XYZ file of N, CA and C in Angstrom:
840
model
N -24.436 12.922 27.544
C -23.752 11.858 28.209
C -23.058 12.265 27.195
N -22.240 11.662 27.353
C -20.379 11.492 27.011
C -20.104 10.496 26.297
N -19.602 11.157 24.411
C -19.244 9.960 24.545
C -17.231 9.778 24.651
N -16.783 10.336 24.467
C -15.605 10.628 24.978
C -15.228 9.764 26.137
N -16.145 9.006 26.841
C -15.464 8.455 28.029
C -14.183 7.122 27.979
N -14.601 6.788 26.642
C -14.041 5.029 26.906
C -12.846 4.682 25.424
N -11.385 5.163 25.408
C -10.808 4.632 24.226
C -10.771 3.154 23.661
N -11.955 2.890 24.990
C -12.574 1.377 24.139
C -13.122 0.378 22.681
N -14.181 2.126 23.243
C -15.240 1.871 22.314
C -14.581 2.094 20.549
N -13.286 3.047 20.323
C -13.023 3.301 18.958
C -12.328 2.435 18.890
N -12.266 3.039 17.998
C -11.033 2.083 16.360
C -10.014 3.445 15.979
N -9.223 3.485 15.203
C -9.158 4.440 14.733
C -8.120 3.642 13.311
N -9.089 4.382 12.204
C -8.458 4.172 11.092
C -7.533 4.434 10.583
N -6.568 3.834 10.053
C -5.358 3.502 9.108
C -5.438 4.312 8.138
N -6.724 5.151 8.158
C -6.151 5.788 6.867
C -6.101 7.590 7.223
N -5.700 7.780 8.336
C -5.809 9.069 9.196
C -4.075 8.739 8.291
N -3.442 8.009 8.320
C -1.561 7.695 8.444
C -2.096 7.301 6.717
N -2.834 7.821 6.042
C -2.285 7.234 4.415
C -1.387 7.275 4.184
N -0.562 7.917 4.482
C 0.783 8.667 3.347
C 1.814 8.491 4.521
N 1.999 7.996 5.411
C 2.937 7.158 6.521
C 2.980 5.189 6.020
N 3.824 4.759 6.587
C 3.646 3.375 5.808
C 3.135 3.010 7.336
N 3.066 1.649 7.236
C 1.309 1.681 8.202
C 2.544 1.326 9.337
N 3.710 -0.077 9.227
C 3.807 0.206 11.127
C 4.106 1.583 11.169
N 4.824 2.751 11.030
C 4.880 3.975 11.131
C 3.693 4.325 12.421
N 2.339 3.782 11.473
C 0.542 4.039 11.676
C 0.976 3.188 13.129
N 0.730 2.024 12.803
C 1.113 1.855 14.234
C 0.951 1.789 15.565
N 2.111 1.939 15.002
C 3.014 2.454 16.875
C 2.403 4.029 16.779
N 2.049 4.876 15.883
C 1.323 6.690 16.823
C 0.514 6.015 17.743
N -0.167 5.323 16.598
C -1.984 4.634 17.111
C -2.115 4.085 18.297
N -0.690 3.046 18.575
C -0.780 2.442 20.209
C -0.207 3.337 20.915
N 0.870 4.399 20.102
C 1.330 5.377 21.072
C 0.511 6.600 22.676
N -0.794 6.017 21.446
C -1.335 6.973 21.594
C -3.385 6.296 23.198
N -2.501 5.023 23.561
C -3.124 4.580 23.841
C -4.796 3.573 23.639
N -4.662 3.962 21.653
C -5.648 3.201 21.508
C -5.605 1.897 20.951
N -6.358 1.051 21.372
C -5.935 -0.601 20.903
C -6.756 -1.595 19.965
N -7.289 -0.680 19.096
C -8.696 -1.652 18.422
C -7.909 -0.068 16.838
N -8.233 -0.905 15.799
C -8.050 -0.692 13.943
C -8.669 -1.105 13.198
N -9.025 0.049 12.185
C -9.190 -0.485 11.017
C -8.488 -0.497 9.840
N -7.569 -1.633 9.123
C -7.199 -1.338 8.098
C -7.147 -0.385 7.075
N -6.480 -0.161 6.133
C -7.178 1.213 5.439
C -6.747 -0.111 4.486
N -7.676 -0.288 2.987
C -7.256 -0.879 2.420
C -7.380 -0.439 1.105
N -6.995 1.498 0.790
C -7.723 1.279 -0.396
C -5.930 1.818 -1.817
N -5.650 1.540 -2.267
C -4.399 2.076 -2.950
C -3.205 1.597 -2.043
N -3.009 1.478 -0.470
C -1.643 1.894 0.279
C -2.463 1.098 1.827
N -1.572 0.530 2.629
C -1.667 -0.022 4.017
C -2.015 -1.872 3.440
N -3.440 -1.871 3.981
C -3.881 -3.104 3.435
C -4.120 -4.400 2.069
N -4.631 -2.871 1.798
C -4.636 -3.309 0.351
C -3.132 -4.603 -1.180
N -3.830 -5.579 -0.955
C -3.294 -6.166 -2.494
C -2.347 -6.194 -2.918
N -2.576 -4.722 -3.365
C -1.539 -4.076 -4.379
C -0.615 -2.979 -3.992
N -0.826 -3.202 -2.440
C 0.536 -2.029 -1.993
C 1.753 -2.621 -1.406
N 1.844 -4.524 -0.825
C 2.110 -5.451 -1.514
C 3.018 -6.051 0.007
N 2.563 -5.052 1.173
C 3.046 -5.610 2.197
C 2.265 -7.338 2.680
N 3.264 -7.677 3.398
C 2.624 -9.542 3.641
C 1.239 -9.218 4.617
N 0.837 -10.638 4.617
C -0.181 -10.909 6.169
C 1.124 -10.522 7.565
N 2.007 -11.576 6.882
C 3.119 -11.815 7.646
C 2.909 -10.951 9.046
N 4.011 -9.894 8.226
C 4.485 -8.930 8.486
C 3.293 -7.430 8.732
N 1.224 -7.406 8.994
C 1.225 -6.835 9.253
C 0.971 -7.107 10.746
N 0.252 -9.156 10.490
C 0.339 -9.915 12.125
C 1.583 -9.382 12.819
N 2.683 -9.336 12.214
C 3.652 -9.326 13.806
C 4.111 -8.346 14.375
N 4.496 -6.942 12.792
C 2.982 -5.386 13.753
C 1.754 -5.689 14.369
N 1.060 -5.952 14.044
C -0.229 -5.526 14.721
C 0.136 -6.177 16.404
N 0.651 -7.479 16.410
C 0.968 -8.445 18.104
C 2.481 -7.213 18.567
N 3.108 -6.724 17.997
C 4.393 -6.060 18.381
C 4.110 -4.845 19.372
N 2.302 -4.045 18.666
C 2.620 -2.463 19.198
C 0.598 -3.237 20.516
N 0.454 -4.154 20.183
C -0.550 -5.009 21.267
C -2.106 -4.230 20.992
N -2.513 -4.530 19.193
C -3.316 -3.943 18.403
C -4.215 -4.981 18.334
N -5.286 -4.710 18.567
C -6.433 -5.314 17.878
C -7.632 -5.486 16.453
N -7.387 -5.814 16.128
C -8.152 -5.359 14.120
C -9.446 -5.803 14.320
N -10.333 -4.267 14.366
C -11.443 -4.925 14.107
C -12.362 -4.525 12.880
N -11.296 -4.169 11.804
C -12.316 -4.243 10.276
C -10.441 -4.066 9.079
N -11.437 -4.267 8.260
C -10.675 -3.326 7.030
C -11.700 -2.725 6.528
N -11.150 -1.849 5.419
C -12.203 -1.401 4.030
C -11.171 -2.367 3.322
N -11.943 -1.981 2.408
C -11.631 -2.277 0.781
C -11.433 -1.817 0.488
N -10.356 -2.146 -0.611
C -10.432 -1.367 -2.082
C -11.491 -0.465 -2.942
N -11.520 0.357 -3.242
C -12.117 1.000 -3.987
C -12.228 1.864 -5.024
N -11.272 2.038 -5.685
C -10.555 3.644 -6.291
C -9.544 3.144 -6.841
N -8.970 4.011 -7.696
C -7.554 3.977 -8.316
C -7.417 2.473 -8.894
N -8.825 1.857 -9.470
C -8.492 0.327 -10.033
C -7.464 0.796 -12.257
N -8.024 2.071 -12.409
C -7.414 2.262 -13.733
C -6.115 1.986 -13.605
N -6.010 1.164 -14.472
C -4.645 -0.018 -15.434
C -5.049 0.214 -16.765
N -3.687 0.799 -17.310
C -4.007 1.502 -19.124
C -3.457 0.087 -19.658
N -2.625 -0.742 -19.413
C -2.659 -2.034 -19.926
C -2.451 -2.689 -19.686
N -4.145 -2.938 -19.013
C -5.864 -4.293 -18.718
C -6.597 -3.831 -19.729
N -6.507 -2.439 -20.247
C -7.615 -1.210 -20.675
C -9.026 -1.625 -20.731
N -9.504 -1.854 -18.956
C -10.456 -2.499 -18.033
C -11.754 -1.187 -19.031
N -11.137 -0.619 -19.089
C -12.284 0.567 -18.812
C -13.210 -0.218 -20.633
N -12.958 -0.204 -21.369
C -13.157 -0.467 -23.193
C -14.349 -2.069 -22.813
N -14.048 -2.890 -22.084
C -14.458 -3.876 -21.473
C -15.452 -4.252 -19.650
N -16.941 -3.529 -19.685
C -17.219 -3.145 -18.284
C -16.849 -5.086 -17.691
N -17.079 -5.598 -18.395
C -17.690 -6.915 -17.400
C -15.984 -7.739 -17.309
N -14.879 -7.015 -18.599
C -13.406 -6.937 -17.559
C -13.682 -6.870 -16.306
N -13.634 -4.831 -16.348
C -13.217 -4.449 -15.744
C -13.897 -5.065 -14.459
N -15.032 -5.352 -14.269
C -15.033 -5.886 -12.898
C -14.937 -7.378 -12.671
N -14.936 -8.142 -13.614
C -13.594 -9.197 -13.238
C -12.481 -8.950 -12.489
N -11.714 -8.305 -12.924
C -10.273 -7.889 -12.354
C -10.868 -6.992 -10.850
N -11.895 -6.111 -11.135
C -12.352 -6.088 -9.471
C -12.454 -6.715 -8.633
N -13.255 -7.799 -8.881
C -13.504 -8.646 -7.949
C -12.426 -10.007 -7.334
N -11.475 -9.887 -8.626
C -9.416 -10.918 -8.459
C -9.191 -9.700 -6.611
N -9.756 -8.919 -6.813
C -9.128 -8.345 -6.107
C -9.690 -7.817 -4.656
N -10.337 -8.317 -4.471
C -11.386 -7.850 -3.312
C -11.406 -9.122 -3.002
N -11.463 -10.358 -4.280
C -11.279 -11.875 -3.609
C -10.045 -12.002 -2.232
N -9.195 -11.452 -3.468
C -8.082 -11.569 -2.852
C -8.294 -10.658 -1.059
N -8.236 -9.351 -1.491
C -8.759 -8.704 -0.014
C -9.679 -9.687 0.413
N -10.446 -10.145 0.901
C -11.064 -11.304 1.597
C -10.265 -12.533 2.624
N -9.325 -12.773 1.385
C -8.278 -13.873 1.562
C -7.774 -13.456 2.607
N -7.172 -12.085 2.791
C -6.226 -11.708 3.806
C -7.246 -10.941 4.824
N -8.153 -11.150 4.759
C -8.725 -11.148 6.253
C -8.771 -12.648 7.116
N -9.106 -13.310 6.018
C -9.289 -14.411 6.588
C -7.848 -15.320 7.446
N -6.461 -14.757 6.791
C -4.930 -15.457 6.870
C -5.358 -14.228 8.472
N -5.663 -13.028 8.417
C -5.153 -12.458 10.731
C -6.343 -12.283 10.480
N -7.959 -12.687 10.765
C -8.977 -12.965 11.906
C -9.631 -11.708 11.748
N -9.585 -11.242 10.728
C -10.163 -9.921 10.704
C -11.559 -10.349 10.370
N -12.652 -10.397 11.266
C -14.129 -10.503 11.952
C -15.079 -8.995 10.579
N -14.476 -8.216 9.663
C -15.485 -6.989 9.228
C -14.865 -6.637 8.528
N -15.226 -6.704 6.474
C -14.589 -5.692 5.439
C -15.872 -5.273 5.311
N -15.165 -3.695 5.186
C -15.946 -2.292 4.543
C -16.042 -2.208 3.476
N -17.026 -2.393 2.917
C -17.403 -1.840 1.180
C -17.188 -1.148 0.805
N -17.534 -0.352 -0.203
C -19.010 0.430 -0.891
C -18.963 -0.521 -1.850
N -20.528 -0.177 -2.474
C -21.162 -0.862 -3.566
C -20.364 -0.481 -5.325
N -19.822 0.969 -5.060
C -19.500 1.796 -6.220
C -18.832 2.787 -6.103
N -18.080 3.116 -7.481
C -17.657 4.557 -7.444
C -18.109 5.383 -7.838
N -18.596 6.671 -7.839
C -18.767 7.396 -8.665
C -18.121 7.572 -9.721
N -17.159 8.032 -9.536
C -15.751 8.327 -10.606
C -15.829 6.677 -12.006
N -15.431 6.095 -11.853
C -14.578 4.920 -11.638
C -15.225 3.234 -12.547
N -16.697 2.933 -11.527
C -17.779 1.761 -11.573
C -18.792 3.032 -11.586
N -19.451 3.805 -11.824
C -20.802 4.836 -11.150
C -21.770 3.991 -12.300
N -22.260 3.067 -11.682
C -23.727 2.756 -11.031
C -24.575 2.944 -11.102
N -25.860 2.835 -12.197
C -27.114 4.115 -12.248
C -28.370 2.428 -11.529
N -29.428 3.108 -12.030
C -30.167 1.362 -11.292
C -30.942 1.272 -12.773
N -30.461 0.942 -13.643
C -30.317 0.108 -14.516
C -28.910 -0.684 -14.380
N -28.891 -0.762 -13.394
C -26.927 -1.442 -12.542
C -27.342 -2.265 -10.962
N -28.609 -2.049 -11.427
C -29.177 -2.572 -9.632
C -29.363 -4.409 -9.897
N -29.045 -4.887 -10.636
C -28.832 -7.005 -10.890
C -27.166 -6.961 -10.475
N -26.666 -6.588 -11.523
C -25.227 -6.733 -11.525
C -24.549 -6.115 -10.269
N -25.331 -5.352 -9.235
C -24.908 -4.038 -8.007
C -24.628 -5.878 -7.606
N -26.526 -6.363 -7.282
C -26.475 -6.652 -6.245
C -26.252 -8.314 -6.071
N -25.685 -8.921 -7.465
C -24.760 -10.294 -7.900
C -23.831 -9.913 -7.427
N -22.906 -8.857 -7.761
C -21.980 -9.411 -6.745
C -21.358 -9.288 -5.418
N -22.591 -8.141 -5.411
C -22.859 -8.404 -3.381
C -22.883 -9.335 -2.933
N -23.317 -10.205 -3.996
C -24.344 -12.140 -3.236
C -23.019 -12.929 -3.358
N -22.227 -12.252 -4.431
C -21.253 -13.161 -4.561
C -20.030 -13.087 -3.453
N -19.826 -11.674 -3.234
C -19.148 -11.681 -2.279
C -19.140 -12.092 -1.160
N -20.146 -11.662 -0.383
C -21.553 -12.216 1.147
C -20.714 -13.609 0.576
N -21.226 -14.369 -0.268
C -21.439 -15.522 -0.314
C -19.484 -16.454 -0.450
N -18.217 -15.588 -0.444
C -17.708 -15.625 -0.613
C -17.041 -15.116 0.872
N -16.978 -14.400 1.017
C -16.454 -14.550 2.792
C -16.988 -14.840 3.502
N -17.989 -14.730 3.955
C -19.249 -16.083 4.768
C -18.263 -17.480 4.811
N -17.446 -17.805 3.702
C -17.692 -18.815 3.717
C -15.691 -19.188 4.860
N -15.517 -17.600 4.787
C -14.038 -17.685 5.405
C -13.556 -16.749 6.562
N -15.617 -16.688 7.139
C -15.364 -16.626 8.359
C -15.858 -14.875 8.689
N -16.015 -14.162 7.256
C -14.830 -12.800 7.214
C -16.336 -12.437 6.165
N -17.542 -10.921 7.548
C -18.845 -9.967 7.202
C -18.527 -9.152 6.590
N -19.567 -8.957 5.312
C -19.695 -7.575 4.603
C -20.179 -6.924 5.512
N -19.580 -5.782 4.770
C -20.007 -4.930 5.334
C -20.625 -3.755 4.827
N -21.748 -3.313 4.633
C -21.879 -2.681 3.327
C -21.083 -1.056 3.561
N -21.462 -0.037 3.001
C -20.429 0.905 3.390
C -22.132 2.274 2.965
N -22.787 2.999 3.367
C -23.791 4.735 2.496
C -22.351 5.775 2.216
N -22.567 5.785 1.173
C -21.868 6.778 0.137
C -22.431 7.742 -0.345
N -21.487 8.971 -0.730
C -22.570 10.442 -1.219
C -22.962 10.576 -2.376
N -23.727 10.643 -2.292
C -25.126 10.905 -4.142
C -23.093 11.182 -4.910
N -23.431 10.858 -6.495
C -23.093 12.904 -7.345
C -23.373 13.692 -7.107
N -22.362 15.063 -7.934
C -22.758 16.286 -6.929
C -22.637 16.787 -8.606
N -24.372 17.400 -9.138
C -25.434 17.093 -8.999
C -26.025 15.409 -8.345
N -27.286 15.518 -8.360
C -27.334 14.373 -8.180
C -27.969 13.981 -9.303
N -27.268 12.912 -9.979
C -28.137 12.484 -11.621
C -29.472 11.819 -11.507
N -30.377 12.221 -12.399
C -31.974 11.302 -12.513
C -32.022 9.856 -12.029
N -30.680 8.952 -12.678
C -30.756 7.837 -12.407
C -30.091 7.553 -11.838
N -29.101 7.931 -10.488
C -28.504 7.697 -10.013
C -28.825 6.327 -8.669
N -28.131 5.738 -8.465
C -28.205 4.600 -6.851
C -28.070 5.693 -5.336
N -29.258 5.729 -4.870
C -28.849 7.205 -3.346
C -27.924 6.121 -2.742
N -27.426 5.638 -1.969
C -26.811 4.618 -1.388
C -26.324 5.381 -0.171
N -27.690 5.078 0.107
C -27.928 5.231 2.593
C -27.994 3.862 2.359
N -27.911 3.228 3.153
C -28.379 2.356 4.394
C -29.889 1.870 4.090
N -30.764 3.119 4.372
C -31.926 2.874 3.832
C -32.152 2.468 2.586
N -31.564 2.633 1.455
C -31.844 2.008 -0.151
C -31.442 1.582 0.112
N -30.085 1.324 -0.109
C -28.930 0.002 -0.201
C -29.747 -1.339 0.632
N -30.181 -1.206 1.940
C -31.390 -2.349 1.911
C -32.323 -3.154 1.775
N -32.901 -1.739 0.591
C -34.448 -2.660 -0.273
C -32.981 -3.320 -1.992
N -32.728 -2.330 -1.749
C -31.865 -2.842 -2.889
C -31.044 -4.019 -3.001
N -30.660 -4.313 -2.076
C -29.366 -5.408 -1.979
C -29.400 -6.147 -0.616
N -30.523 -6.341 -0.207
C -30.986 -7.348 0.665
C -30.701 -8.499 1.130
N -29.344 -8.722 1.460
C -29.181 -10.204 1.054
C -28.858 -10.520 2.964
N -29.523 -11.741 3.153
C -29.957 -12.278 4.347
C -27.657 -11.750 5.647
N -26.851 -12.219 4.851
C -25.518 -12.589 4.979
C -24.727 -11.392 5.170
N -24.825 -9.968 5.052
C -24.845 -8.775 4.311
C -24.728 -8.107 5.206
N -24.468 -7.291 5.982
C -24.497 -6.367 7.121
C -24.144 -5.207 6.725
N -23.648 -3.901 8.029
C -23.993 -2.013 6.980
C -23.027 -1.949 8.314
N -22.218 -0.633 7.248
C -21.844 0.223 8.246
C -22.270 1.544 7.558
N -22.037 2.369 9.376
C -22.638 3.110 9.348
C -21.647 4.563 9.252
N -21.054 5.038 7.962
C -21.231 6.507 8.375
C -21.265 7.615 8.164
N -21.210 8.620 9.157
C -21.943 9.729 9.298
C -22.133 10.638 8.921
N -20.675 10.073 8.509
C -20.561 11.767 7.381
C -20.476 12.211 6.555
N -21.129 10.555 6.018
C -21.810 11.173 4.456
C -22.619 10.955 4.251
N -24.098 10.962 5.704
C -25.314 10.975 5.547
C -25.621 12.456 5.599
N -25.074 13.459 5.917
C -25.904 14.658 5.168
C -25.579 14.884 3.941
N -24.726 14.710 3.185
C -23.820 14.114 2.035
C -25.096 13.597 1.080
N -26.332 12.674 1.907
C -26.856 11.973 1.479
C -28.531 12.604 0.832
N -27.753 13.517 1.976
C -29.518 14.110 2.164
C -30.773 13.270 3.225
N -30.312 12.522 3.572
C -30.716 11.281 4.700
C -30.776 12.055 6.372
N -31.528 11.600 6.943
C -31.818 11.625 8.061
C -30.501 10.403 9.798
N -30.011 10.566 10.194
C -29.235 10.138 10.445
C -29.691 9.404 11.451
N -30.867 9.192 12.853
C -31.262 8.073 13.321
C -32.167 7.482 11.921
N -32.397 7.385 11.283
C -33.538 6.742 10.413
C -32.015 5.747 9.689
N -31.549 5.864 9.467
C -30.236 5.877 9.509
C -29.692 4.575 10.215
N -29.546 4.532 10.948
C -29.583 4.081 11.887
C -30.608 3.465 12.075
N -31.718 3.398 12.164
C -32.908 2.726 12.714
C -32.908 1.627 11.332
N -32.815 2.053 10.161
C -32.885 0.847 8.866
C -31.651 -0.170 9.142
N -30.958 -0.023 8.891
C -29.704 -0.756 9.437
C -29.953 -1.938 10.961
N -30.300 -1.668 11.618
C -31.417 -1.754 12.366
C -29.772 -3.293 13.440
N -30.407 -3.958 13.100
C -29.514 -5.276 13.897
C -28.789 -6.065 12.971
N -28.368 -5.598 11.771
C -27.196 -5.737 10.670
C -26.173 -4.805 10.897
N -26.560 -3.310 11.945
C -25.143 -2.620 11.758
C -24.190 -2.930 13.038
N -23.314 -3.131 12.569
C -21.636 -3.706 13.043
C -21.151 -2.875 13.504
N -20.535 -1.636 12.344
C -19.355 -1.219 12.838
C -20.479 0.750 12.381
N -19.458 1.765 12.560
C -19.806 2.580 12.388
C -18.711 3.748 12.023
N -18.325 4.636 11.104
C -17.678 5.560 10.581
C -17.718 7.190 11.419
N -17.149 7.431 12.061
C -17.353 8.664 12.342
C -16.615 10.073 12.727
N -16.743 11.016 11.153
C -16.047 11.552 11.820
C -17.393 13.064 11.352
N -16.589 14.110 10.609
C -17.844 15.541 10.777
C -17.472 16.414 10.026
N -18.813 17.272 9.169
C -18.031 18.267 7.866
C -19.165 19.390 8.298
N -19.228 20.403 6.972
C -20.272 21.395 7.397
C -21.627 21.411 6.154
N -22.056 19.527 5.910
C -23.096 19.526 4.772
C -22.544 19.235 3.969
N -21.441 20.108 3.431
C -21.507 20.761 1.670
C -19.872 19.141 1.466
N -19.024 18.863 1.846
C -17.699 18.567 1.563
C -17.445 17.492 2.390
N -17.465 16.474 2.626
C -16.908 15.520 2.732
C -15.467 15.395 3.479
N -15.652 16.420 4.423
C -14.070 16.739 4.679
C -12.897 15.819 5.930
N -14.217 15.010 6.212
C -13.470 13.711 7.171
C -13.195 14.703 8.299
N -13.500 15.604 9.658
C -12.707 16.323 10.000
C -13.334 15.923 11.725
N -12.673 16.111 13.070
C -13.382 15.777 14.061
C -14.646 15.690 14.838
N -15.199 14.622 15.185
C -16.094 13.877 15.860
C -17.060 15.163 16.375
N -15.719 16.077 16.641
C -16.996 17.188 17.303
C -17.320 18.897 17.075
N -16.507 18.657 15.541
C -15.787 19.891 15.005
C -17.216 20.025 13.624
N -18.146 20.527 13.324
C -19.348 20.151 12.633
C -20.640 20.558 12.626
N -21.429 19.650 11.808
C -23.028 20.400 11.436
C -23.939 18.854 12.548
N -22.407 17.694 12.588
C -23.482 16.912 13.264
C -23.187 16.726 14.564
N -24.466 16.072 15.139
C -23.995 16.282 16.980
C -23.648 14.646 17.238
N -22.163 14.743 17.205
C -21.482 12.719 17.432
C -22.512 12.335 19.062
N -22.915 12.981 20.078
C -23.358 12.753 21.292
C -24.399 13.024 21.132
N -25.653 12.916 20.099
C -26.249 12.375 20.522
C -27.007 11.604 19.791
N -25.608 10.893 18.626
C -26.106 10.062 17.740
C -25.529 8.960 18.747
N -24.663 9.856 19.420
C -24.034 8.076 19.862
C -25.098 8.352 20.573
N -25.828 8.845 21.421
C -26.196 8.321 22.812
C -27.892 7.121 21.904
N -28.002 7.738 21.139
C -29.413 7.030 20.476
C -29.173 5.591 19.774
N -27.713 5.768 18.835
C -26.960 4.814 18.911
C -27.236 3.013 19.442
N -26.483 3.622 20.809
C -25.938 2.858 21.904
C -28.173 2.728 22.092
N -29.242 3.797 22.418
C -29.898 3.150 23.117
C -30.788 2.056 22.037
N -30.802 2.242 20.980
C -31.132 1.476 20.157
C -30.720 -0.041 20.081
N -29.789 -0.172 21.235
C -29.018 -1.694 21.033
C -27.315 -1.939 20.570
N -27.295 -1.057 19.651
C -25.390 -0.959 19.116
C -25.139 -1.746 20.002
N -24.190 -2.467 20.026
C -22.827 -2.740 21.036
C -21.689 -2.869 20.524
N -21.075 -2.416 19.209
C -20.020 -2.110 18.892
C -19.186 -1.192 19.251
N -18.292 -0.825 18.418
C -16.728 -0.047 18.547
C -17.407 1.375 17.047
N -16.220 2.292 17.818
C -16.884 3.785 16.868
C -15.738 3.713 16.639
N -16.071 3.658 14.580
C -14.683 3.680 13.631
C -14.555 5.631 13.143
N -12.792 5.710 14.382
C -12.320 7.237 13.507
C -11.752 6.901 12.527
N -12.280 8.224 11.361
C -12.444 7.093 10.093
C -11.768 9.169 9.401
N -11.543 10.187 10.373
C -10.163 10.916 10.408
C -9.433 11.607 9.222
N -9.140 12.359 8.241
C -8.339 13.239 7.337
C -7.202 13.657 8.750
N -6.672 13.282 7.541
C -4.620 12.813 8.666
C -3.776 14.016 7.966
N -3.895 14.015 6.130
C -2.837 14.972 5.278
C -1.938 14.962 6.083
N -0.943 16.271 5.624
C 0.332 15.932 5.423
C 0.511 15.841 7.263
N -0.380 16.437 8.159
C 0.086 15.749 9.295
C -0.514 14.541 10.500
N -0.431 13.277 10.489
C -1.454 12.379 10.385
C -1.487 12.151 12.902
N -0.441 12.210 12.564
C -0.006 12.427 14.542
C -0.213 13.731 15.329
N -0.820 14.931 14.296
C -1.018 15.666 15.760
C -2.658 15.663 15.012
N -2.614 15.274 14.422
C -3.890 14.886 14.438
C -4.876 14.322 14.989
N -3.990 12.601 14.849
C -4.142 11.986 16.091
C -4.131 12.231 17.479
N -3.293 13.571 17.961
C -3.438 14.244 19.320
C -4.571 15.243 19.594
N -5.077 15.462 18.633
C -6.486 16.250 18.858
C -7.670 15.876 18.719
N -7.581 13.749 18.190
C -8.311 12.767 18.546
C -8.194 12.219 20.083
N -6.778 12.026 20.686
C -6.867 11.344 21.857
C -6.902 12.049 22.921
N -6.908 14.239 22.050
C -7.302 15.095 22.975
C -8.461 15.324 23.883
N -9.547 14.412 23.176
C -11.322 14.078 22.878
C -11.688 12.787 24.115
N -10.142 12.334 24.624
C -10.646 11.837 25.587
C -10.212 11.717 27.095
N -9.593 13.346 26.557
C -8.490 14.343 27.837
C -7.768 13.130 28.468
N -6.879 12.765 26.639
C -6.120 12.606 26.531
C -4.043 13.202 27.759
N -3.952 12.994 28.573
C -2.829 14.129 28.994
C -1.545 13.826 28.604
N -1.357 12.636 27.531
C -0.335 12.643 26.881
C 0.182 13.014 25.306
N 0.414 13.842 25.828
C -0.127 14.204 23.961
C 1.081 14.799 24.287
N 1.542 15.425 22.818
C 3.439 15.594 22.406
C 3.711 14.645 21.591
């Protein structure tokens, strides 16, 4: 089964264009024949801290004939010396919650149905097994707030600490479903993160079940989260794609490939996977 037959099955994350302004990123994506996007919201683009108005985003999306499949919530770069949050964990949490609530409001304004979130950040708020109650309550509050505004929270699997610490929370889909099993919370399966947690990709799809609403698609060598092209690395995207469809997944697949200094070149390489003849 060829997974690259139909561009309409795929979504391009604007993270590929993290170093570009959003308008230029959207134009480049549309020019390559992709219609669906995930708005990157960590420091740039959709992040409220970036300062872009939802009116501007809405205008550009309509201008280039795009559909917003999902957005990615901020999850790092929260530290602010003037607020000195890291001297007070609860104050720091309240600061993050405020930003996440604001992000959800922006999703409501733009009618974005899915907001992808991380349960934690390994460096800035590295929760452990003793903090499961705090994490679950945080996710519960966010899911309730988002649900009342027509937005679904999709919890993403993220890599473990390297090396893995004894009291780490393993953020596989399977483990997060066990620890934070909320009725109104869904999941986003990042396939590139699966080898970095030591999990099995097919078991992760099974664990998510009918709560799986999005995929992040990229590849790596099993050691570093390099976000390479789907066909470059240890993961067999064709097999994963086939298994997901056979298991009843009907949604889209988000290409979350690292664009680096030349994201337009990287987008050309992604488009070439679909035998795109409009390179250049």
